[in-house]
PDB file of C-alpha atoms in Angstrom:
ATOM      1  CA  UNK P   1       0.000   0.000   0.000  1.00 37.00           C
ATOM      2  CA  UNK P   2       0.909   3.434  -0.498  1.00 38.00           C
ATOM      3  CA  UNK P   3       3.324   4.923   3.082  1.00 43.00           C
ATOM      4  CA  UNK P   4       5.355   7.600   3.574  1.00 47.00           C
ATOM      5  CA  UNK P   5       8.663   6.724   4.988  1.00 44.00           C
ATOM      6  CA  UNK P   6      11.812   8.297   6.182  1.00 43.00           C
ATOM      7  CA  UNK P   7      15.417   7.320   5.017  1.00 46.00           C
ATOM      8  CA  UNK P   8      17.139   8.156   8.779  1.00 48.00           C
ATOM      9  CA  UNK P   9      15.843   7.044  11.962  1.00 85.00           C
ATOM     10  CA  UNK P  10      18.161   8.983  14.178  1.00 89.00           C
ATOM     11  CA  UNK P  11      19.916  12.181  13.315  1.00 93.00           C
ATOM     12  CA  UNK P  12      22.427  13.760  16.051  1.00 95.00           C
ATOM     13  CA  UNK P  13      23.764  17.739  14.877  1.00 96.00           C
ATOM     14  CA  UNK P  14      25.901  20.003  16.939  1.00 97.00           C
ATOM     15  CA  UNK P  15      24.125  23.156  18.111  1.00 97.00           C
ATOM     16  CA  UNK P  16      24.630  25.987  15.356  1.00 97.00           C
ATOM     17  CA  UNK P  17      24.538  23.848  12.927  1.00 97.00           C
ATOM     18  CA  UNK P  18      22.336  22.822  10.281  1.00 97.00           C
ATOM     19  CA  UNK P  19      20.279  19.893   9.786  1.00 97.00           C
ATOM     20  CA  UNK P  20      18.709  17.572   6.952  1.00 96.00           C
ATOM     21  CA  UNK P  21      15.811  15.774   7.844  1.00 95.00           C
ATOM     22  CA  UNK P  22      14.556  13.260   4.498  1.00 92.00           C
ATOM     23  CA  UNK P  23      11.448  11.205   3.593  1.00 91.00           C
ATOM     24  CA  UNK P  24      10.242   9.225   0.568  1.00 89.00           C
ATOM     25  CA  UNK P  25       6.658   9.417  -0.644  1.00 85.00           C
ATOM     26  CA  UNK P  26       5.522   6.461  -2.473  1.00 77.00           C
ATOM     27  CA  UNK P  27       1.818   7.709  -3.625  1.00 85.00           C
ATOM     28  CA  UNK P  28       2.514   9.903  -6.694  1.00 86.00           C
ATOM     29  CA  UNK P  29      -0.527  11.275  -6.951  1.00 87.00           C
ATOM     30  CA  UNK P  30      -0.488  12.966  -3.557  1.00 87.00           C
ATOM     31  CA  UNK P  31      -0.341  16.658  -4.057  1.00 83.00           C
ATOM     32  CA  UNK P  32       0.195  18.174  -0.540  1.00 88.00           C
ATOM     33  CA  UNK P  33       2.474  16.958   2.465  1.00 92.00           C
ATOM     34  CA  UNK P  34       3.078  18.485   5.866  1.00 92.00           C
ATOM     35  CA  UNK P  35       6.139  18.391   8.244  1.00 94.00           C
ATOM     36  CA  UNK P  36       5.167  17.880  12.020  1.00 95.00           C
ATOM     37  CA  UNK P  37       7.449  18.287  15.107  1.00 96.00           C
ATOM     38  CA  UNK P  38       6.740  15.865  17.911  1.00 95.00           C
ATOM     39  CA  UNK P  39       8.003  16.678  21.552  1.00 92.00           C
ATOM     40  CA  UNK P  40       8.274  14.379  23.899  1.00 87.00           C
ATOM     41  CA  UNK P  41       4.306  13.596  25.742  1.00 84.00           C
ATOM     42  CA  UNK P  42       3.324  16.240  23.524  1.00 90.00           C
ATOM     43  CA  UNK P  43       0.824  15.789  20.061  1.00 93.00           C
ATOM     44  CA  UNK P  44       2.529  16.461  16.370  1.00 94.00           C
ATOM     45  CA  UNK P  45       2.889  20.236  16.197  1.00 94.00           C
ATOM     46  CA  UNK P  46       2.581  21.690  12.229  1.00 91.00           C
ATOM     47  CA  UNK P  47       5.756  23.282  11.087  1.00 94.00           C
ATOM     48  CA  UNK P  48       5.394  23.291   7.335  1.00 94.00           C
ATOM     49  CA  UNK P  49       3.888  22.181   4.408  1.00 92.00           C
ATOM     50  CA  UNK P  50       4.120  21.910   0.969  1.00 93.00           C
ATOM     51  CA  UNK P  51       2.313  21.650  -2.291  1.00 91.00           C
ATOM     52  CA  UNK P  52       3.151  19.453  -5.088  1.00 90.00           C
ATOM     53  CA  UNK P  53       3.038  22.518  -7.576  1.00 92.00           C
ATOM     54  CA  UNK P  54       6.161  24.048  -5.448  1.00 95.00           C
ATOM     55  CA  UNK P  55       9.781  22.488  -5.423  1.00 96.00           C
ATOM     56  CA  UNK P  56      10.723  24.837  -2.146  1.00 97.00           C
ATOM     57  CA  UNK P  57       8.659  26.831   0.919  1.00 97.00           C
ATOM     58  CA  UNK P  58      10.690  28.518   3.643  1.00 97.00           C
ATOM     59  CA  UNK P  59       9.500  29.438   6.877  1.00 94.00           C
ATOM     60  CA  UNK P  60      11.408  30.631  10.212  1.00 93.00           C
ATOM     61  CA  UNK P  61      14.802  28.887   9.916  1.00 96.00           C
ATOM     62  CA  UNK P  62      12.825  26.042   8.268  1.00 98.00           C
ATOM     63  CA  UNK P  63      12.784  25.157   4.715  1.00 98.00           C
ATOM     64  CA  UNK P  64      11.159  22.151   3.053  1.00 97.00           C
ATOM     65  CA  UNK P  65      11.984  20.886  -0.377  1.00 97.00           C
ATOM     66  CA  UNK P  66      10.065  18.464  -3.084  1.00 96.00           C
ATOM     67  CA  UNK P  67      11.282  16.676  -5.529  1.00 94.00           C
ATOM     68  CA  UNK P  68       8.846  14.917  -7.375  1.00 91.00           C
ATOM     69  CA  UNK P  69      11.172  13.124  -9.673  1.00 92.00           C
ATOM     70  CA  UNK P  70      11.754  11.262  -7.308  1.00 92.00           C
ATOM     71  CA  UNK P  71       9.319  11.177  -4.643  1.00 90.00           C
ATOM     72  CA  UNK P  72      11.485  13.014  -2.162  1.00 92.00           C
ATOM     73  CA  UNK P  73      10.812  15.508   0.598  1.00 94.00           C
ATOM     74  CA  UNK P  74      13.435  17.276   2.986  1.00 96.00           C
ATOM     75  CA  UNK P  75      12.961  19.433   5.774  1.00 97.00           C
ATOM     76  CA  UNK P  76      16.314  21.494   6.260  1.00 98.00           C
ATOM     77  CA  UNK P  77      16.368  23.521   9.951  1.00 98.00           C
ATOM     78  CA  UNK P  78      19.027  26.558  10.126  1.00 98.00           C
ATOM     79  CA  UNK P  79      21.370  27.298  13.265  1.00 97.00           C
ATOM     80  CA  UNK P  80      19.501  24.276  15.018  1.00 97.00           C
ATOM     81  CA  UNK P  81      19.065  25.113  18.738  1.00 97.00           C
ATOM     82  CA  UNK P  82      18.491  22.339  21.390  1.00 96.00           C
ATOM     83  CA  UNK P  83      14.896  23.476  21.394  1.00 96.00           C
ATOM     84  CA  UNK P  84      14.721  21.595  17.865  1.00 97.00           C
ATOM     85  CA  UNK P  85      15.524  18.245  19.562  1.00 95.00           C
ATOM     86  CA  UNK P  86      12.333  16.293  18.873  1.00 94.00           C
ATOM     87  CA  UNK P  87      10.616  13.668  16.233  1.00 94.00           C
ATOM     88  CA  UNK P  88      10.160  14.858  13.089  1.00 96.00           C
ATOM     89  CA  UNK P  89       7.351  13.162  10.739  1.00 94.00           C
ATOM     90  CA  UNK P  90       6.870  13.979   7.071  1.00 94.00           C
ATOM     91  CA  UNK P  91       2.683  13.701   6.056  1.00 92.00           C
ATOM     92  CA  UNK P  92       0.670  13.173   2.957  1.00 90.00           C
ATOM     93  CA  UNK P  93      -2.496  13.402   1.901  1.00 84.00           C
ATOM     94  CA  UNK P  94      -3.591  11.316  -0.202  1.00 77.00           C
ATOM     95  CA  UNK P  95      -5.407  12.407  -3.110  1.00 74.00           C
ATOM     96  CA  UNK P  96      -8.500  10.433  -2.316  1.00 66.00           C
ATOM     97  CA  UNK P  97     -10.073  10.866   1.642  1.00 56.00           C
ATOM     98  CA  UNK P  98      -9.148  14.493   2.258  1.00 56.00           C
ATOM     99  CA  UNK P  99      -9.988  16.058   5.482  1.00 53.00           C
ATOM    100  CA  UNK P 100      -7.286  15.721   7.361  1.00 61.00           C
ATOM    101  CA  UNK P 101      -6.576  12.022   6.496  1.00 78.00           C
ATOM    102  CA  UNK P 102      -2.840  12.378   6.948  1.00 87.00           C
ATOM    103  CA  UNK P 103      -0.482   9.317   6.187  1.00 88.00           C
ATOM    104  CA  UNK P 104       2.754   9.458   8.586  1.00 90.00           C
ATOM    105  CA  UNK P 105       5.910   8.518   8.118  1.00 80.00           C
ATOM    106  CA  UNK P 106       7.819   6.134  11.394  1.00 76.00           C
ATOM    107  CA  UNK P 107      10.003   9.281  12.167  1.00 90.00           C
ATOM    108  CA  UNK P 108      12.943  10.647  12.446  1.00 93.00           C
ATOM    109  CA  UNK P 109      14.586  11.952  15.993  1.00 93.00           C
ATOM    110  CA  UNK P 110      16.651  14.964  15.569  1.00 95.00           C
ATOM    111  CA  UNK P 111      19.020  14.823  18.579  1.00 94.00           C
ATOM    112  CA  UNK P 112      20.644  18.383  19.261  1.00 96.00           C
ATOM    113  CA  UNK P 113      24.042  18.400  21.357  1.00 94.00           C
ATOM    114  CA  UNK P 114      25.800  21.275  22.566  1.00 89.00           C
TER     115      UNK P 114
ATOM    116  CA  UNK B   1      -8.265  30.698  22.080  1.00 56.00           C
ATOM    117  CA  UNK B   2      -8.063  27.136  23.347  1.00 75.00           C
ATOM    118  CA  UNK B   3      -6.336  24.350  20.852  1.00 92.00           C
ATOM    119  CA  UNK B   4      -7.850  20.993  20.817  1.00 95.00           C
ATOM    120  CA  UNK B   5      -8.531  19.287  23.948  1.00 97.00           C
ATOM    121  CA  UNK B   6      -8.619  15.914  24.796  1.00 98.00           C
ATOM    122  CA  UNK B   7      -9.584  14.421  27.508  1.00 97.00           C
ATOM    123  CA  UNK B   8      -8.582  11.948  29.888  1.00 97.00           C
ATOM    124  CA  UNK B   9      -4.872  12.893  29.466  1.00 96.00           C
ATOM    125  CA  UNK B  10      -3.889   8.871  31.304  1.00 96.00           C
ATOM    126  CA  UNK B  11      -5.959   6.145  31.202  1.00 96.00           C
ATOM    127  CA  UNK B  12      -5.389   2.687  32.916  1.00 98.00           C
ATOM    128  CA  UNK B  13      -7.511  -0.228  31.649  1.00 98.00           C
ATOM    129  CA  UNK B  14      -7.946  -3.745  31.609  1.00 98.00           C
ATOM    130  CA  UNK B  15      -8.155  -6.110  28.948  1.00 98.00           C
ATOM    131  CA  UNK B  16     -11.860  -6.830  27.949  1.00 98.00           C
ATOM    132  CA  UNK B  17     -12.401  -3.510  29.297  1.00 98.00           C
ATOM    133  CA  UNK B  18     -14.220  -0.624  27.032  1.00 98.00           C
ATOM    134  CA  UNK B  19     -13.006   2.801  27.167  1.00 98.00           C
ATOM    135  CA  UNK B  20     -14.476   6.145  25.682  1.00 98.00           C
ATOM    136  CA  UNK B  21     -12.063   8.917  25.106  1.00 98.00           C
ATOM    137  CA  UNK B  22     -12.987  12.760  24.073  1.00 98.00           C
ATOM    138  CA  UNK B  23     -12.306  15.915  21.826  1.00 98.00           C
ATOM    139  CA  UNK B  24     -12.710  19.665  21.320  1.00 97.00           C
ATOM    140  CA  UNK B  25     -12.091  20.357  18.348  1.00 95.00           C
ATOM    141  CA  UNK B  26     -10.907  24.433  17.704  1.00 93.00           C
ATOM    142  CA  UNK B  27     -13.441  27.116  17.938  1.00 92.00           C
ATOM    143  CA  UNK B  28     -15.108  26.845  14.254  1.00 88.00           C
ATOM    144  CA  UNK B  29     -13.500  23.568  13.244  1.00 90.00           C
ATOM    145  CA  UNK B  30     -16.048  21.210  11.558  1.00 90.00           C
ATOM    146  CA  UNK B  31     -13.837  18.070  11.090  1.00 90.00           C
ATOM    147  CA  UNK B  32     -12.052  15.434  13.615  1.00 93.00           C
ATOM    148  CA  UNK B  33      -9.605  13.432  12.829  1.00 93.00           C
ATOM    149  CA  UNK B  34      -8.802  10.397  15.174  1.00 96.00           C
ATOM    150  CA  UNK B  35      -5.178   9.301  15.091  1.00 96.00           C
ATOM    151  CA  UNK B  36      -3.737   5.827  17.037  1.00 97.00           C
ATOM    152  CA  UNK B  37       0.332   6.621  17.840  1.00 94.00           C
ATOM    153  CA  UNK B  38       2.152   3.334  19.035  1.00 91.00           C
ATOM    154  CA  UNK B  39       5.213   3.999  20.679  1.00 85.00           C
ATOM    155  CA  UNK B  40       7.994   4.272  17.990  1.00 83.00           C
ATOM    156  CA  UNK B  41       5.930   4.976  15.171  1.00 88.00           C
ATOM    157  CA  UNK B  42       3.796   7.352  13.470  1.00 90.00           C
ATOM    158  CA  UNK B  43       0.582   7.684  13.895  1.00 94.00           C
ATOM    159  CA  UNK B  44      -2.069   5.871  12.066  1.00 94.00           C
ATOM    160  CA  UNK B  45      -5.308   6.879  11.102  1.00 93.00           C
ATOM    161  CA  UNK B  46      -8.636   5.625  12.402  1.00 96.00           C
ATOM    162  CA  UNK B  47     -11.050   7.796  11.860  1.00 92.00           C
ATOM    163  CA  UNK B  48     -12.460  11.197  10.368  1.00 91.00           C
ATOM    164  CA  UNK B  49     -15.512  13.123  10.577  1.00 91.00           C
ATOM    165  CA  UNK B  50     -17.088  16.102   8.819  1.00 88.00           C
ATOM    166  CA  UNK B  51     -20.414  17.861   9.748  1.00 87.00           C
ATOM    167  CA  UNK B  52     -21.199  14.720  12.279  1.00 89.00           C
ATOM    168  CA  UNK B  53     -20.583  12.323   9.528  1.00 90.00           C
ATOM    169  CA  UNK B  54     -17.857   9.829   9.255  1.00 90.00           C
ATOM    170  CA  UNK B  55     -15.474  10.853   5.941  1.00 87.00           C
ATOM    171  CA  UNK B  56     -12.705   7.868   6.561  1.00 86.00           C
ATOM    172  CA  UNK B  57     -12.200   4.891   8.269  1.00 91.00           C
ATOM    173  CA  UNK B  58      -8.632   3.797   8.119  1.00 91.00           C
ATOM    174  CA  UNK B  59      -7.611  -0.291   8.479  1.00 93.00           C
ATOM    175  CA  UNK B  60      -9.086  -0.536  12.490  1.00 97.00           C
ATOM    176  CA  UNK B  61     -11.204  -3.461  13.677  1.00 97.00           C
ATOM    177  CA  UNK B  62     -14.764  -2.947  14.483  1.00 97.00           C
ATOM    178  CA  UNK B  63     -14.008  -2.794  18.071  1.00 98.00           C
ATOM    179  CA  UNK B  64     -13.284   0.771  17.294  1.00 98.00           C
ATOM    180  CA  UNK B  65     -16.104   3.311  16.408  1.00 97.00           C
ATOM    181  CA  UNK B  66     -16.253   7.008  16.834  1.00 97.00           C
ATOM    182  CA  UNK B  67     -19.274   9.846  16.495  1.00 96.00           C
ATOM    183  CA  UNK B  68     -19.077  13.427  16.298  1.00 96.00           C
ATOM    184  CA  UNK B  69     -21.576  15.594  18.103  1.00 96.00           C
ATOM    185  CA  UNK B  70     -24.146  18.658  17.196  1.00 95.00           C
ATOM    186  CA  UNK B  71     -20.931  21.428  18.746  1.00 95.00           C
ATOM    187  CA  UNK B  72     -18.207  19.282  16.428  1.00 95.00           C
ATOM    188  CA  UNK B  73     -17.095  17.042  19.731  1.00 97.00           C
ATOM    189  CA  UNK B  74     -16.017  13.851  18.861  1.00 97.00           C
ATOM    190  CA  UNK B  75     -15.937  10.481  20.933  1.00 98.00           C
ATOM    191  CA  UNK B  76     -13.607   7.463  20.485  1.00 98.00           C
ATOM    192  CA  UNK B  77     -14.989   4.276  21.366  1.00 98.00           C
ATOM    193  CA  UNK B  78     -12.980   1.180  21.950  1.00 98.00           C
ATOM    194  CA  UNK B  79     -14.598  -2.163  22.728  1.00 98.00           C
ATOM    195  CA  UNK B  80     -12.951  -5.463  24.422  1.00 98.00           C
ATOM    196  CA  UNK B  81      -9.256  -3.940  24.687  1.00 98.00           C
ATOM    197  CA  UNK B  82      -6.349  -5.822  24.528  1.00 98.00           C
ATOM    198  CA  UNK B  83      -3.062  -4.672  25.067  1.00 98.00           C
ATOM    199  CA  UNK B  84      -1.826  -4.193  21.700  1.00 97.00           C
ATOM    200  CA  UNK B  85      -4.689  -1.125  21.921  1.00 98.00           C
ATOM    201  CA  UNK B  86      -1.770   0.512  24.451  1.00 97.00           C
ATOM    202  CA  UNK B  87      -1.064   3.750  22.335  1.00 96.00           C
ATOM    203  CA  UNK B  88      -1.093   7.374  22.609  1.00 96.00           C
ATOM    204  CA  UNK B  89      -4.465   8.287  20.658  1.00 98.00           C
ATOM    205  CA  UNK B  90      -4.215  11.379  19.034  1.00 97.00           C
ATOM    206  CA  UNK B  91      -7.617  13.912  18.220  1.00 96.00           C
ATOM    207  CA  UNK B  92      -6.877  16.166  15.482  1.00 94.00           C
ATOM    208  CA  UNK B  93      -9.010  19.378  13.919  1.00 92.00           C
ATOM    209  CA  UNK B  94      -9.614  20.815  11.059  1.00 84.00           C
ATOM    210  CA  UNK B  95     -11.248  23.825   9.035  1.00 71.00           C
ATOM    211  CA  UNK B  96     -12.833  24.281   5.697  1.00 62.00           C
ATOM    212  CA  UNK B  97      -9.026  23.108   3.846  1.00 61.00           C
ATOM    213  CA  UNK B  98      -8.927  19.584   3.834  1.00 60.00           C
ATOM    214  CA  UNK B  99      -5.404  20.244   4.035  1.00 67.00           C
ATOM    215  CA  UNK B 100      -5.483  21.344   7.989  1.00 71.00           C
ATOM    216  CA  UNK B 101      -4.842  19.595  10.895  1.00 84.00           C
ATOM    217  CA  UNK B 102      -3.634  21.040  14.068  1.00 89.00           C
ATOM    218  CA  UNK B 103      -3.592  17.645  16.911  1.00 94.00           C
ATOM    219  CA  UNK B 104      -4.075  17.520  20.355  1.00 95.00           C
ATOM    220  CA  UNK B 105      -1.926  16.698  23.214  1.00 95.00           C
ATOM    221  CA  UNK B 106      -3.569  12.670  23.174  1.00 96.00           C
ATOM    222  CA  UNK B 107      -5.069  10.263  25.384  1.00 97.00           C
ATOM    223  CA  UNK B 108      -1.669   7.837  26.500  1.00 96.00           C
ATOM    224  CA  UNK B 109      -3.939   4.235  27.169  1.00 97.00           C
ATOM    225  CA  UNK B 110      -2.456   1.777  29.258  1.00 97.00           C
ATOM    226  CA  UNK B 111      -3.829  -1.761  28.913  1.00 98.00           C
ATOM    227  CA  UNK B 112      -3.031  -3.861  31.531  1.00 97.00           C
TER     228      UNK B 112
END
């Protein structure tokens, strides 16, 4: 069936520096995607998203990237601060269901070290 | 303006046991979203409701049902647990874009 998966489970960056987050889309068809930030006890919090029509979004030190050649997101964070430590998921939605039906990804934790 | 709320934040129950577990959605938000997050993974989708009527059922057993209410609360129902139901179940809300959905903190459920 079609997933959303991520290529690193466990990332670890030095503080200042800047990380790479990645995750392969296998549904083609899906035309919208959304990267969440998981704290620990906490519930996914939206950082950014992106729509297939668009190859690059920024935000506040975040940027996410699509490359639909391949079927290839990245979220890239800036200066990452220890405030960034967390689980990232990349999200589609598929093109049929809608509403909120959001297929995650297993994760990546982003472990920031000072 | 409050975020979604869930509610109980803990839950302890048995095996065989049912258990009900609740959502606010945001102020104006028609749709709920019910998420299951195992520990270690992502989470998984179980249900979704628009207007009070279910929009998506994701690949859940029948022990499972939901309903959304007249003010846009939702209820998660789950029937005979077993422990494999342990999981932090996640509420999440959404406008008019299909493309929203801003969670809530979750309901951690602890079968024993």
């Amino acid at each position: 069936g079609e997933s959303v998966g991520l290529h690193l489970p466990t990332l670890s960056v030095q503080e200042g520096d800047n990380s790479i987050i990645n995750c392969a889309y296998s549904n083609s068809a899906s035309d919208y995607f959304i990267w969440y930030k998981q704290e620990s006890g906490k519930g996914p919090q939206f950082i950014i998203d992106i729509r297939s029509n668009m190859d690059k979004r920024q935000g506040q030190r975040v940027t996410v990237l699509l490359n639909k050649t391949v079927k290839h997101l990245s979220l890239q964070i800036a200066a990452t601060q220890p405030g960034d430590s967390a689980v990232y998921f990349c999200a589609e939605i598929p093109p049929i269901g809608g509403y909120n039906k959001l297929i995650f990804g297993a994760g990546t934790r982003l472990a920031v070290h000072p | 303006d409050a975020g979604v709320t869930q509610s109980p934040t803990h839950l302890i129950k048995t095996r065989g046991q049912h258990v009900t577990l609740r959502c606010s959605p945001i102020s104006g938000h028609k749709s709920v979203s019910w998420y299951q997050q195992v520990l270690g993974q992502g989470p998984q989708f179980i249900f979704q409701y628009y207007e009070k009527e279910e929009r998506g059922r994701g690949n859940f057993p029948d022990r499972f049902s939901a309903r959304q209410f007249p003010n846009y609360s939702s209820e998660l129902n789950v029937n005979a647990l077993l422990l494999g139901d342990s999981a932090l179940y996640l509420c999440a809300s959404g406008g008019e874009l299909n493309t929203e959905a801003f969670f809530g903190q979750g309901t951690r459920l602890t079968v024993v």
